[in-house]
CSV table of C-alpha atoms and ligand atoms in Angstrom, one decimal:
chain,number,residue,atom,x,y,z
J,674,UNK,CA,5.4,20.3,-16.1
J,675,UNK,CA,2.2,20.2,-18.1
J,676,UNK,CA,0.0,17.3,-17.3
J,677,UNK,CA,-3.2,16.4,-18.7
J,678,UNK,CA,-5.8,14.0,-17.4
J,679,UNK,CA,-8.7,13.0,-19.9
J,680,UNK,CA,-11.7,10.8,-18.4
J,681,UNK,CA,-13.6,8.3,-20.5
J,682,UNK,CA,-16.4,7.4,-18.3
J,683,UNK,CA,-17.6,4.3,-20.0
J,684,UNK,CA,-17.4,0.6,-19.0
J,685,UNK,CA,-18.6,-2.7,-20.6
J,686,UNK,CA,-20.4,-3.4,-17.2
J,687,UNK,CA,-20.2,-1.9,-13.7
J,688,UNK,CA,-18.1,-3.8,-11.3
J,689,UNK,CA,-19.7,-4.6,-8.1
J,690,UNK,CA,-17.3,-2.6,-5.9
J,691,UNK,CA,-16.9,0.4,-8.2
J,692,UNK,CA,-17.3,3.8,-7.0
J,693,UNK,CA,-15.5,5.5,-10.1
J,694,UNK,CA,-17.5,7.7,-12.3
J,695,UNK,CA,-18.2,5.3,-15.2
J,696,UNK,CA,-21.4,3.8,-16.6
J,697,UNK,CA,-22.6,1.3,-19.4
J,698,UNK,CA,-23.5,3.4,-22.6
J,699,UNK,CA,-24.5,2.6,-26.1
J,700,UNK,CA,-21.8,3.1,-28.6
J,701,UNK,CA,-23.6,6.2,-30.3
J,702,UNK,CA,-22.8,8.0,-27.0
J,703,UNK,CA,-19.2,7.2,-27.2
J,704,UNK,CA,-18.7,8.9,-30.4
J,705,UNK,CA,-20.6,12.1,-29.2
J,706,UNK,CA,-18.6,12.1,-26.2
J,707,UNK,CA,-15.2,12.0,-27.9
J,708,UNK,CA,-16.4,14.9,-30.0
J,709,UNK,CA,-17.1,16.9,-26.9
J,710,UNK,CA,-14.1,16.1,-25.3
J,711,UNK,CA,-12.1,17.3,-28.2
J,712,UNK,CA,-13.9,20.5,-27.9
J,713,UNK,CA,-12.9,20.9,-24.3
J,714,UNK,CA,-9.4,20.2,-25.3
J,715,UNK,CA,-9.4,23.1,-27.9
J,716,UNK,CA,-10.8,25.2,-25.0
J,717,UNK,CA,-8.1,24.3,-22.7
J,718,UNK,CA,-5.4,25.2,-25.4
J,719,UNK,CA,-6.1,29.0,-24.3
J,720,UNK,CA,-5.7,28.2,-20.6
J,721,UNK,CA,-3.0,30.6,-19.2
J,722,UNK,CA,-1.1,27.8,-17.5
J,723,UNK,CA,-0.4,26.1,-20.9
J,724,UNK,CA,2.9,27.3,-21.9
J,725,UNK,CA,4.9,24.2,-22.6
J,726,UNK,CA,4.0,20.8,-24.6
J,727,UNK,CA,2.6,18.0,-22.4
J,728,UNK,CA,5.1,16.1,-20.3
J,729,UNK,CA,2.2,13.6,-19.3
J,730,UNK,CA,-1.2,12.6,-20.7
J,731,UNK,CA,-3.1,10.1,-18.8
J,732,UNK,CA,-6.3,8.6,-20.3
J,733,UNK,CA,-8.3,7.0,-17.5
J,734,UNK,CA,-11.9,5.9,-16.7
J,735,UNK,CA,-13.8,4.0,-16.7
J,736,UNK,CA,-12.4,1.8,-19.4
J,737,UNK,CA,-10.9,3.9,-22.1
J,738,UNK,CA,-10.4,1.0,-24.2
J,739,UNK,CA,-14.0,0.2,-24.4
J,740,UNK,CA,-14.3,2.7,-27.1
J,741,UNK,CA,-12.9,2.0,-30.6
J,742,UNK,CA,-9.3,2.4,-31.0
J,743,UNK,CA,-9.7,5.0,-33.8
J,744,UNK,CA,-11.8,7.2,-31.4
J,745,UNK,CA,-9.0,6.9,-28.7
J,746,UNK,CA,-6.2,7.4,-31.0
J,747,UNK,CA,-7.8,10.5,-32.6
J,748,UNK,CA,-8.1,12.0,-29.0
J,749,UNK,CA,-4.4,11.4,-28.5
J,750,UNK,CA,-3.7,13.0,-32.0
J,751,UNK,CA,-5.8,15.8,-31.1
J,752,UNK,CA,-3.7,16.4,-28.0
J,753,UNK,CA,-0.6,16.4,-30.1
J,754,UNK,CA,-1.7,19.0,-32.6
J,755,UNK,CA,-3.2,21.1,-29.7
J,756,UNK,CA,-0.5,21.1,-27.1
J,757,UNK,CA,2.4,18.9,-28.6
J,758,UNK,CA,4.3,16.5,-26.4
J,759,UNK,CA,7.6,17.1,-25.0
J,760,UNK,CA,10.4,14.7,-25.9
J,761,UNK,CA,10.1,11.5,-23.6
J,762,UNK,CA,6.6,12.4,-22.8
J,763,UNK,CA,4.8,9.9,-20.8
J,764,UNK,CA,1.4,9.0,-22.6
J,765,UNK,CA,-0.5,6.4,-20.4
J,766,UNK,CA,-3.8,4.8,-21.2
J,767,UNK,CA,-5.9,2.5,-18.6
J,768,UNK,CA,-7.3,-0.7,-20.2
J,769,UNK,CA,-9.2,-3.7,-19.1
J,770,UNK,CA,-8.9,-7.4,-20.1
J,771,UNK,CA,-11.6,-8.1,-22.9
J,772,UNK,CA,-11.2,-4.7,-24.5
J,773,UNK,CA,-7.7,-4.9,-26.0
J,774,UNK,CA,-6.0,-7.4,-28.4
J,775,UNK,CA,-2.5,-7.1,-30.1
J,776,UNK,CA,-4.1,-4.9,-32.9
J,777,UNK,CA,-5.6,-2.5,-30.4
J,778,UNK,CA,-2.4,-2.0,-28.5
J,779,UNK,CA,-0.5,-1.7,-31.8
J,780,UNK,CA,-2.9,1.2,-32.8
J,781,UNK,CA,-2.3,2.8,-29.4
J,782,UNK,CA,1.7,2.4,-29.7
J,783,UNK,CA,1.4,3.9,-33.1
J,784,UNK,CA,-0.5,7.0,-31.8
J,785,UNK,CA,2.2,7.5,-29.3
J,786,UNK,CA,1.0,5.6,-26.1
J,787,UNK,CA,4.1,4.4,-24.1
J,788,UNK,CA,2.5,3.1,-21.0
J,789,UNK,CA,-0.4,0.8,-20.5
J,790,UNK,CA,-2.2,0.2,-17.2
J,791,UNK,CA,-4.2,-3.0,-17.2
J,792,UNK,CA,-6.9,-3.5,-14.6
J,793,UNK,CA,-6.5,-7.2,-13.8
J,794,UNK,CA,-7.6,-7.1,-9.9
J,795,UNK,CA,-7.0,-10.6,-9.5
J,796,UNK,CA,-5.7,-13.9,-11.2
J,797,UNK,CA,-8.3,-16.0,-9.6
J,798,UNK,CA,-11.5,-16.6,-11.5
J,799,UNK,CA,-13.6,-17.0,-8.3
J,800,UNK,CA,-12.5,-13.7,-7.0
J,801,UNK,CA,-13.0,-12.0,-10.3
J,802,UNK,CA,-16.7,-13.4,-10.4
J,803,UNK,CA,-17.1,-12.1,-6.9
J,804,UNK,CA,-15.9,-8.6,-7.9
J,805,UNK,CA,-18.5,-8.6,-10.9
J,806,UNK,CA,-15.4,-8.3,-13.3
J,807,UNK,CA,-16.2,-9.3,-16.8
J,808,UNK,CA,-12.9,-11.3,-17.7
J,809,UNK,CA,-11.3,-14.5,-16.6
J,810,UNK,CA,-7.6,-14.7,-15.2
J,811,UNK,CA,-6.5,-16.3,-18.6
J,812,UNK,CA,-8.1,-13.3,-20.4
J,813,UNK,CA,-6.1,-11.0,-18.2
J,814,UNK,CA,-2.9,-12.8,-19.0
J,815,UNK,CA,-3.7,-12.9,-22.7
J,816,UNK,CA,-4.2,-9.1,-22.8
J,817,UNK,CA,-1.1,-8.4,-21.0
J,818,UNK,CA,0.9,-10.8,-23.5
J,819,UNK,CA,-0.9,-9.1,-26.4
J,820,UNK,CA,0.4,-5.8,-25.2
J,821,UNK,CA,3.8,-7.0,-24.9
J,822,UNK,CA,3.7,-8.5,-28.3
J,823,UNK,CA,2.4,-5.2,-29.7
J,824,UNK,CA,5.7,-3.7,-28.4
J,825,UNK,CA,4.4,-1.7,-25.4
J,826,UNK,CA,7.2,-1.7,-23.0
J,827,UNK,CA,6.0,-0.1,-20.1
J,828,UNK,CA,2.9,-2.2,-18.4
J,829,UNK,CA,1.2,-1.4,-15.1
J,830,UNK,CA,-0.9,-4.3,-13.6
J,831,UNK,CA,-3.7,-3.1,-11.1
J,832,UNK,CA,-4.2,-5.8,-8.3
J,833,UNK,CA,-6.6,-5.7,-5.4
J,834,UNK,CA,-6.2,-7.5,-2.0
J,835,UNK,CA,-8.6,-7.7,0.8
J,836,UNK,CA,-11.0,-9.2,-1.4
J,837,UNK,CA,-14.1,-11.2,-0.3
J,838,UNK,CA,-13.0,-14.8,-0.1
J,839,UNK,CA,-9.4,-13.8,-0.6
J,840,UNK,CA,-6.6,-15.6,1.5
J,841,UNK,CA,-3.1,-14.9,2.0
J,842,UNK,CA,-2.4,-17.9,0.2
J,843,UNK,CA,-4.6,-16.9,-2.8
J,844,UNK,CA,-2.9,-13.4,-2.7
J,845,UNK,CA,0.6,-15.1,-3.1
J,846,UNK,CA,-0.6,-16.8,-6.1
J,847,UNK,CA,-2.1,-13.7,-7.8
J,848,UNK,CA,0.9,-11.6,-7.1
J,849,UNK,CA,3.4,-14.1,-8.2
J,850,UNK,CA,1.4,-14.6,-11.4
J,851,UNK,CA,1.4,-10.8,-11.9
J,852,UNK,CA,5.2,-10.8,-11.2
J,853,UNK,CA,5.8,-13.7,-13.7
J,854,UNK,CA,4.4,-11.5,-16.5
J,855,UNK,CA,7.3,-9.0,-15.6
J,856,UNK,CA,5.4,-5.9,-15.5
J,857,UNK,CA,7.4,-2.6,-15.3
J,858,UNK,CA,5.0,-1.3,-12.6
J,859,UNK,CA,2.3,-2.7,-10.1
J,860,UNK,CA,-0.4,-0.9,-8.4
J,861,UNK,CA,-1.6,-2.8,-5.3
J,862,UNK,CA,-4.8,-1.5,-3.7
J,863,UNK,CA,-6.6,-2.8,-0.8
J,864,UNK,CA,-10.4,-3.3,-1.4
J,865,UNK,CA,-12.3,-0.4,0.3
J,866,UNK,CA,-16.2,-0.9,0.5
J,867,UNK,CA,-17.2,2.3,-1.1
J,868,UNK,CA,-20.7,4.3,-0.4
J,869,UNK,CA,-23.3,3.7,-3.0
J,870,UNK,CA,-21.7,0.6,-4.5
J,871,UNK,CA,-23.8,-2.9,-4.5
J,872,UNK,CA,-20.7,-4.1,-2.3
J,873,UNK,CA,-21.9,-1.5,0.3
J,874,UNK,CA,-25.4,-3.2,0.3
J,875,UNK,CA,-24.0,-6.9,0.4
J,876,UNK,CA,-21.7,-5.7,3.1
J,877,UNK,CA,-24.7,-4.5,5.1
J,878,UNK,CA,-26.1,-8.0,5.0
J,879,UNK,CA,-23.0,-9.5,6.0
J,880,UNK,CA,-22.8,-11.2,2.5
J,881,UNK,CA,-19.0,-10.3,1.9
J,882,UNK,CA,-16.6,-12.5,3.5
J,883,UNK,CA,-13.9,-10.0,3.8
J,884,UNK,CA,-10.4,-11.0,5.5
J,885,UNK,CA,-9.8,-10.1,8.9
J,886,UNK,CA,-7.1,-7.6,9.9
J,887,UNK,CA,-4.4,-10.3,10.7
J,888,UNK,CA,-4.6,-11.7,7.2
J,889,UNK,CA,-4.5,-8.2,5.7
J,890,UNK,CA,-1.3,-7.7,7.6
J,891,UNK,CA,0.1,-11.1,6.4
J,892,UNK,CA,-0.9,-9.9,2.8
J,893,UNK,CA,1.0,-6.8,3.3
J,894,UNK,CA,4.1,-8.8,4.4
J,895,UNK,CA,3.6,-11.0,1.3
J,896,UNK,CA,3.6,-8.0,-0.9
J,897,UNK,CA,6.7,-6.5,0.7
J,898,UNK,CA,8.7,-9.8,0.4
J,899,UNK,CA,7.5,-10.9,-3.1
J,900,UNK,CA,8.2,-7.2,-4.6
J,901,UNK,CA,11.5,-6.9,-3.0
J,902,UNK,CA,12.6,-10.4,-4.3
J,903,UNK,CA,11.5,-9.5,-7.7
J,904,UNK,CA,13.4,-5.9,-7.8
J,905,UNK,CA,10.1,-4.1,-8.3
J,906,UNK,CA,10.4,-1.3,-5.7
J,907,UNK,CA,7.8,0.4,-3.8
J,908,UNK,CA,7.8,4.2,-4.3
J,909,UNK,CA,4.2,5.1,-3.0
J,910,UNK,CA,1.7,3.8,-0.6
J,911,UNK,CA,0.2,1.5,-3.4
J,912,UNK,CA,2.7,1.7,-6.2
J,913,UNK,CA,5.7,-0.3,-7.1
J,914,UNK,CA,7.9,-0.1,-10.2
J,915,UNK,CA,11.4,-1.1,-11.6
J,916,UNK,CA,13.9,1.8,-11.7
J,917,UNK,CA,12.8,4.5,-13.9
J,918,UNK,CA,9.4,3.4,-14.7
J,919,UNK,CA,7.5,5.1,-11.8
J,920,UNK,CA,4.4,6.8,-13.1
J,921,UNK,CA,5.4,10.5,-14.0
J,922,UNK,CA,1.7,11.5,-14.2
J,923,UNK,CA,0.8,10.3,-10.6
J,924,UNK,CA,4.2,11.6,-9.2
J,925,UNK,CA,2.9,15.0,-10.3
J,926,UNK,CA,-0.3,14.4,-8.6
J,927,UNK,CA,1.3,13.4,-5.3
J,928,UNK,CA,3.6,16.2,-5.5
J,929,UNK,CA,0.3,18.4,-5.5
J,930,UNK,CA,1.4,20.2,-8.6
J,931,UNK,CA,-0.9,21.6,-11.3
J,932,UNK,CA,-2.6,19.5,-13.9
J,933,UNK,CA,-5.1,20.2,-16.5
J,934,UNK,CA,-8.2,17.8,-17.1
J,935,UNK,CA,-11.1,17.3,-19.4
J,936,UNK,CA,-14.0,15.2,-19.7
J,937,UNK,CA,-17.0,14.2,-17.6
J,938,UNK,CA,-16.0,13.7,-13.9
J,939,UNK,CA,-12.5,14.9,-14.6
J,940,UNK,CA,-11.0,17.2,-11.9
J,941,UNK,CA,-8.3,19.6,-12.6
J,942,UNK,CA,-6.0,21.4,-10.2
J,943,UNK,CA,-4.4,24.8,-11.4
J,944,UNK,CA,-2.9,27.4,-8.9
J,945,UNK,CA,-4.7,26.2,-5.9
J,946,UNK,CA,-8.0,25.9,-7.5
J,947,UNK,CA,-9.6,22.7,-7.8
J,948,UNK,CA,-12.3,22.1,-10.6
J,949,UNK,CA,-14.6,19.3,-10.9
J,950,UNK,CA,-16.8,18.7,-13.9
J,951,UNK,CA,-20.1,17.4,-14.4
J,952,UNK,CA,-20.1,13.6,-14.0
J,953,UNK,CA,-22.9,12.9,-16.5
J,954,UNK,CA,-21.6,12.5,-20.1
J,955,UNK,CA,-25.0,13.5,-21.5
J,956,UNK,CA,-25.0,16.7,-19.5
J,957,UNK,CA,-21.2,17.1,-20.2
J,958,UNK,CA,-22.0,16.9,-24.1
J,959,UNK,CA,-24.9,19.3,-23.9
J,960,UNK,CA,-23.0,22.0,-21.9
J,961,UNK,CA,-19.9,21.6,-24.5
J,962,UNK,CA,-22.4,21.8,-27.4
J,963,UNK,CA,-24.2,24.9,-26.1
J,964,UNK,CA,-20.9,26.5,-25.2
J,965,UNK,CA,-21.7,26.4,-21.4
J,966,UNK,CA,-19.4,25.5,-18.5
J,967,UNK,CA,-19.0,22.0,-17.5
J,968,UNK,CA,-17.4,23.0,-14.1
J,969,UNK,CA,-19.9,22.0,-11.4
J,970,UNK,CA,-17.8,22.6,-8.3
J,971,UNK,CA,-14.8,24.9,-7.6
J,972,UNK,CA,-12.7,24.8,-4.6
J,973,UNK,CA,-10.0,27.6,-3.7
J,974,UNK,CA,-7.5,26.3,-1.2
J,975,UNK,CA,-6.0,28.5,1.4
J,976,UNK,CA,-2.1,28.6,1.4
J,977,UNK,CA,-2.2,26.7,4.7
J,978,UNK,CA,-4.7,24.2,3.4
J,979,UNK,CA,-2.6,23.8,0.3
J,980,UNK,CA,0.6,23.3,2.5
J,981,UNK,CA,-1.2,20.7,4.6
J,982,UNK,CA,-2.4,18.8,1.5
J,983,UNK,CA,1.1,19.0,-0.2
J,984,UNK,CA,2.7,17.4,2.9
J,985,UNK,CA,0.1,14.6,3.2
J,986,UNK,CA,0.1,13.8,-0.5
J,987,UNK,CA,3.9,13.8,-0.5
J,988,UNK,CA,4.2,11.6,2.4
J,989,UNK,CA,2.6,8.8,0.3
J,990,UNK,CA,5.9,8.7,-1.7
J,991,UNK,CA,8.5,6.7,0.0
J,992,UNK,CA,11.1,9.4,-0.6
J,993,UNK,CA,8.7,11.8,1.4
J,994,UNK,CA,7.8,15.5,0.5
J,995,UNK,CA,10.7,17.9,-0.6
J,996,UNK,CA,11.2,20.5,2.2
J,997,UNK,CA,13.0,22.9,-0.1
J,998,UNK,CA,9.8,22.8,-2.3
J,999,UNK,CA,7.7,23.5,0.4
J,1000,UNK,CA,9.6,26.5,1.5
J,1001,UNK,CA,9.9,27.9,-1.9
J,1002,UNK,CA,6.2,27.4,-2.5
J,1003,UNK,CA,4.7,28.2,0.8
J,1004,UNK,CA,7.6,30.0,2.7
J,1005,UNK,CA,7.0,27.5,5.6
J,1006,UNK,CA,8.7,24.4,6.8
J,1007,UNK,CA,7.0,21.3,8.3
J,1008,UNK,CA,8.8,22.1,11.7
J,1009,UNK,CA,7.2,25.6,11.9
J,1010,UNK,CA,3.8,24.6,10.8
J,1011,UNK,CA,3.5,21.5,12.9
J,1012,UNK,CA,5.8,22.0,15.8
J,1013,UNK,CA,5.3,19.7,18.6
J,1014,UNK,CA,3.4,17.3,16.6
J,1015,UNK,CA,6.2,16.7,14.3
J,1016,UNK,CA,8.8,16.7,17.1
J,1017,UNK,CA,6.7,13.8,18.8
J,1018,UNK,CA,6.4,11.9,15.6
J,1019,UNK,CA,10.2,12.2,15.0
J,1020,UNK,CA,11.0,10.9,18.6
J,1021,UNK,CA,8.9,8.0,18.1
J,1022,UNK,CA,10.8,7.3,15.1
J,1023,UNK,CA,7.8,7.5,12.7
J,1024,UNK,CA,8.8,10.2,10.5
J,1025,UNK,CA,12.2,11.6,9.7
J,1026,UNK,CA,13.9,14.8,8.2
J,1027,UNK,CA,16.5,13.9,5.6
J,1028,UNK,CA,18.6,16.9,4.2
J,1029,UNK,CA,16.3,17.1,1.4
J,1030,UNK,CA,12.8,15.5,2.3
J,1031,UNK,CA,10.5,14.9,5.3
J,1032,UNK,CA,9.5,11.2,4.9
J,1033,UNK,CA,7.6,8.3,6.8
J,1034,UNK,CA,10.3,6.0,8.4
J,1035,UNK,CA,10.1,2.1,7.7
J,1036,UNK,CA,9.0,1.9,11.1
J,1037,UNK,CA,6.3,4.3,10.6
J,1038,UNK,CA,5.2,2.9,7.0
J,1039,UNK,CA,2.7,0.5,8.4
J,1040,UNK,CA,1.1,3.3,10.6
J,1041,UNK,CA,1.1,5.7,7.8
J,1042,UNK,CA,-2.6,6.4,7.9
J,1043,UNK,CA,-2.5,7.3,11.5
J,1044,UNK,CA,0.6,9.5,10.8
J,1045,UNK,CA,-1.3,11.3,8.3
J,1046,UNK,CA,-4.3,11.7,10.2
J,1047,UNK,CA,-2.1,13.7,12.7
J,1048,UNK,CA,-0.6,15.8,10.1
J,1049,UNK,CA,-3.7,16.7,8.1
T,1697,LIG,S1,-13.8,-1.8,-15.0
T,1697,LIG,FE1,-12.8,-0.1,-13.6
T,1697,LIG,S2,-14.0,1.8,-13.9
T,1697,LIG,FE2,-15.2,0.1,-14.9
T,1697,LIG,S3,-16.8,-0.6,-13.4
T,1697,LIG,FE3,-15.0,-2.0,-13.1
T,1697,LIG,S4,-13.7,-0.9,-11.6
T,1697,LIG,FE4,-15.3,0.6,-12.2
């Protein structure tokens, strides 16, 4: 499986909670960045691990759709000309309300995009305002409807819970609104106050009215009920999909398999080596234009580290981690590696070994963070 991640590090405005690598930049920089990105794609063409056409392409950010649609589609065309796409390849683009209309989505569709991930976060204007989002709830709804009218048949909606001022009741309404738009996929993330964000400063001054733990647990329960009732099935810690619409690109990531990457701040993982690229788009462009490396950090995992990482990432999936694949890849089984720690978790009914996978049980699922902390 060949997967490629491309990063577009631009947004129209920085949200107050955001720790992603993204910035507001003049449109002149967008064009120069796209040119540099295409140069890096050319360079990747000769990577020894590229033998097959791409099975997944994921363009994330930032807000990829804050650059003009012709720039974005030229990147996709360039990938097609450089690597080719396999039959049924998944081509995903992240978008934000306020940056896409029907025409924009049609251009993406014509370029081969078959999955659009819309960052909505909340269907409450008050919550959106607190987050520093640029759009309103009705603009988010309008963007999703526009994508549907354009013919995009696989839409993800990103929502967040645990927001300042959010209550279980407002979470019900946000989630119900999202479900009423019949997305094929939902990503539901709990807000984390990240280092270096304005939210961290506000939290330090006790200015964020975050929900208490009981309310978070209630929101988790609401999520379970509402998603189950609407046939959208949880397949990963934060991800839900109707049958057949699970995100293949991210499954590749959770299975800790190789993926290529290009762009400022993009991280690739090939044969146990993780390479991080410079986060500054100006530095990225300069390095590319002078033929220098954009890699600023390289991490080579030992087999044991890689094994543990594969187990932890795989346990995020509801189906768990394939023990056969672990044996083939590392010559190791979880029993052999973890010994009594695993036996204890099994006796407590937190994890179970099916004929093919090691997985967290329904009983263990609410405690998955603690379970993973024991196995890390
Ligand atoms: S739109 Fe997304 S990437 Fe951009 S600032 Fe907001 S949270 Fe960060």
